[in-house]
C-alpha positions as protocol buffer text, in pm:
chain_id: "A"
residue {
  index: 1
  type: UNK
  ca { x: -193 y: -618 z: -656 }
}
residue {
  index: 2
  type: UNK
  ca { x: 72 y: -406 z: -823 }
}
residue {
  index: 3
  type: UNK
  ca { x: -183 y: -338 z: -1117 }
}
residue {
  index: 4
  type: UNK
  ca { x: -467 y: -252 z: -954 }
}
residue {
  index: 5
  type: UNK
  ca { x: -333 y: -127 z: -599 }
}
residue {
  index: 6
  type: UNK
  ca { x: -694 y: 5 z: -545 }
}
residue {
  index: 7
  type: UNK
  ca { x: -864 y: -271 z: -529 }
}
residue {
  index: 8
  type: UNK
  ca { x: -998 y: -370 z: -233 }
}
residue {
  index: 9
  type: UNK
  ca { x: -754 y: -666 z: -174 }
}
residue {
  index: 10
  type: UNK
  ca { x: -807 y: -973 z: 77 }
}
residue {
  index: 11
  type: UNK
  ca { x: -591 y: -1263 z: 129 }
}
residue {
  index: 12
  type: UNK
  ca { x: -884 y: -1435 z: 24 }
}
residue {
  index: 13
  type: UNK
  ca { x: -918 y: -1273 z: -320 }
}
residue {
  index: 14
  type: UNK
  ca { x: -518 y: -1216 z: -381 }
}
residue {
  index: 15
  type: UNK
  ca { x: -548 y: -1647 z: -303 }
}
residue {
  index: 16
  type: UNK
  ca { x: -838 y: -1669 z: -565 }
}
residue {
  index: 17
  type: UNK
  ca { x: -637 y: -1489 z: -839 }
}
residue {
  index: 18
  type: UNK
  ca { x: -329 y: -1787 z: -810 }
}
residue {
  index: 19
  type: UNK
  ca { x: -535 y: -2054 z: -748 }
}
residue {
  index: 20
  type: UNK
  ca { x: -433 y: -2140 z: -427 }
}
residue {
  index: 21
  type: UNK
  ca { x: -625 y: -2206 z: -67 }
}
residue {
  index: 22
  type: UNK
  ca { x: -607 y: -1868 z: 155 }
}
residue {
  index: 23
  type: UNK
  ca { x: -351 y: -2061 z: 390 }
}
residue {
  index: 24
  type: UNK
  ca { x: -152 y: -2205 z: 122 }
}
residue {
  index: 25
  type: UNK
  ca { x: -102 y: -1872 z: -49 }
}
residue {
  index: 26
  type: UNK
  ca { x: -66 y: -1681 z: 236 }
}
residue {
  index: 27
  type: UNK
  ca { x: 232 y: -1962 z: 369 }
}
residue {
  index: 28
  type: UNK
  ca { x: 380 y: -1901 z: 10 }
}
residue {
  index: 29
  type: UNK
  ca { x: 382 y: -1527 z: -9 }
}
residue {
  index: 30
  type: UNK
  ca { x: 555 y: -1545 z: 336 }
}
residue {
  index: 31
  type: UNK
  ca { x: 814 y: -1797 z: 250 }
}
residue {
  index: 32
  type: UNK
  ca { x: 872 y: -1591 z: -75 }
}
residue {
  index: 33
  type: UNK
  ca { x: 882 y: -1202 z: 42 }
}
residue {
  index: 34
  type: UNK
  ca { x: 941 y: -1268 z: 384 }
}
residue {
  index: 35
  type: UNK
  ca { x: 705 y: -1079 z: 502 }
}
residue {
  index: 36
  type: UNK
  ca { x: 232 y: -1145 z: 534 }
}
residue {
  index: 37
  type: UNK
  ca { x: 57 y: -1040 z: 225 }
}
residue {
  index: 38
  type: UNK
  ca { x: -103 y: -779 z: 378 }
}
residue {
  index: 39
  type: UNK
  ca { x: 164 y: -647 z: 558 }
}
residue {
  index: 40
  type: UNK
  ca { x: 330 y: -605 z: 209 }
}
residue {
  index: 41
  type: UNK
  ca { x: 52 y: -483 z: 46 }
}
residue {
  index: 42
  type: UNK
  ca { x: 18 y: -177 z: 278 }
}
residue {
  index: 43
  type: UNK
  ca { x: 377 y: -125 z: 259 }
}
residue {
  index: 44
  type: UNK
  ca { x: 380 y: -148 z: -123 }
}
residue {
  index: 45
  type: UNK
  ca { x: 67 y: 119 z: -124 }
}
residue {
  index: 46
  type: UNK
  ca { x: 255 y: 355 z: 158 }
}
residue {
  index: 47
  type: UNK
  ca { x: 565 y: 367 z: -108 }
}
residue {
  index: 48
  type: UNK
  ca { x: 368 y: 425 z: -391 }
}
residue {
  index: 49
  type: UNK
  ca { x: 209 y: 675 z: -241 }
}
residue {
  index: 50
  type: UNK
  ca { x: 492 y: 823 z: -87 }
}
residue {
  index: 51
  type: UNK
  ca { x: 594 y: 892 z: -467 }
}
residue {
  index: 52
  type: UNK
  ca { x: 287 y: 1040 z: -577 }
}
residue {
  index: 53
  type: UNK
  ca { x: 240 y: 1303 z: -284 }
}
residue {
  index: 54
  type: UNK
  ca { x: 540 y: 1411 z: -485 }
}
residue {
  index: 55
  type: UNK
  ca { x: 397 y: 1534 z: -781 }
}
residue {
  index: 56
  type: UNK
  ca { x: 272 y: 1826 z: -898 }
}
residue {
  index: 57
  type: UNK
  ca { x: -99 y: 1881 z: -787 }
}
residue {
  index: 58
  type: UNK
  ca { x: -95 y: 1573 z: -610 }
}
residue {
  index: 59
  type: UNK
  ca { x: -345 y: 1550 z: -279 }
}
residue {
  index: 60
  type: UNK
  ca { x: -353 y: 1335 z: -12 }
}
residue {
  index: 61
  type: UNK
  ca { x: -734 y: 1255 z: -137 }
}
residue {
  index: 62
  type: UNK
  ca { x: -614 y: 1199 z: -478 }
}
residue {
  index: 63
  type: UNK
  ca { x: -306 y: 1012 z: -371 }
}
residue {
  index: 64
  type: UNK
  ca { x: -526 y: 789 z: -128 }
}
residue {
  index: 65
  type: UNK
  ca { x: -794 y: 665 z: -408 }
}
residue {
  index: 66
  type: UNK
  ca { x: -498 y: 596 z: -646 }
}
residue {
  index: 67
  type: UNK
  ca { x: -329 y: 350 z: -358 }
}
residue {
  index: 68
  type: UNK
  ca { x: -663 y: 215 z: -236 }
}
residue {
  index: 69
  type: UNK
  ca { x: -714 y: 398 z: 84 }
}
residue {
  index: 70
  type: UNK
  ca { x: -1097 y: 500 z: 128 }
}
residue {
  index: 71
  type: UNK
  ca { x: -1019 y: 837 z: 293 }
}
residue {
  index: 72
  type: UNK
  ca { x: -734 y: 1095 z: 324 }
}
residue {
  index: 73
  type: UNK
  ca { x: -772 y: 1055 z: 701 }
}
residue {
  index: 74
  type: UNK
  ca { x: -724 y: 649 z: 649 }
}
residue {
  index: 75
  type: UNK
  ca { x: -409 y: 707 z: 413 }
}
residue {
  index: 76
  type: UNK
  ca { x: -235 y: 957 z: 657 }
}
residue {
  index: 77
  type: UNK
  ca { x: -314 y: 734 z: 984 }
}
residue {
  index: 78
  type: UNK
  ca { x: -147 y: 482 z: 794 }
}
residue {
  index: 79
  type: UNK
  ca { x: 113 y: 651 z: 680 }
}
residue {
  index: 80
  type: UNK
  ca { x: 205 y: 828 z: 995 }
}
residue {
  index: 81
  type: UNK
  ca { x: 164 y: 439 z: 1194 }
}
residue {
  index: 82
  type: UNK
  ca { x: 403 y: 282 z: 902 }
}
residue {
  index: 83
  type: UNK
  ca { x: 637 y: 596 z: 821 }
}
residue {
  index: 84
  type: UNK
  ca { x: 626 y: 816 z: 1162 }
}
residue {
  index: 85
  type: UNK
  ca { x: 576 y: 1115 z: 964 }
}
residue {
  index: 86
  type: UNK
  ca { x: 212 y: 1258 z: 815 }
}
residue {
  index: 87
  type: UNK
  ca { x: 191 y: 1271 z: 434 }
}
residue {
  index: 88
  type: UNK
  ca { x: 255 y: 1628 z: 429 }
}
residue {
  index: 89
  type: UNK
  ca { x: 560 y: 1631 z: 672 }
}
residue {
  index: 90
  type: UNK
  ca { x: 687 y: 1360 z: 377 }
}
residue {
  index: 91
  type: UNK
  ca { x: 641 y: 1592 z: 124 }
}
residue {
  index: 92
  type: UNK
  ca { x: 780 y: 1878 z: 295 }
}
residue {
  index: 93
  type: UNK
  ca { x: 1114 y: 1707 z: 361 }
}
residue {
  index: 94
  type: UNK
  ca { x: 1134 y: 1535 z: 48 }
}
residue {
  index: 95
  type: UNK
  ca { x: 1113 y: 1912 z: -161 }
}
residue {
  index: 96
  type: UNK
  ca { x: 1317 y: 2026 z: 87 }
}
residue {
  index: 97
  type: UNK
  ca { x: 1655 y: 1749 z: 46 }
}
């Protein structure tokens, strides 16, 4: 997931790339990180993005097909659900700290 954090991951196929049974995997990952696959995954895309909306030229739409969100609207719900603040509020505070 790290490599290729737009891929359209599922337990199912992040289970399929280790080898294991979706349950099995999914027990694992918990045990491991402490925390669902998923859950991590959309935390691990959220914080990647967070860094791009930082760079130069950088838009939400870009930001959103590099981290594997379908639509700007989809990223910045997400973002806003996980972060409490829209991708542009992040960026504002962030350039102005």
């Amino acid at each position: 997931m790290h490599h290729d954090p737009a891929r359209p991951w599922t337990v199912d196929a992040l289970a399929r790339e280790v080898g294991l049974s979706r349950a099995a995997f999914s027990r694992r990952f918990t045990e491991l990180v402490g925390e669902p696959p998923m859950t991590y995954l959309t935390g691990w895309r959220l914080d990647l993005a967070a860094d791009l909306l930082l760079e130069d030229g950088a838009t939400v739409a870009s930001v959103a097909r590099a981290v594997g969100y379908g639509t700007p609207f989809a990223l910045s719900a997400a973002f806003k659900r996980v972060r409490g603040v829209s991708p542009a509020e992040h960026r504002e505070r962030a350039r102005a700290a």
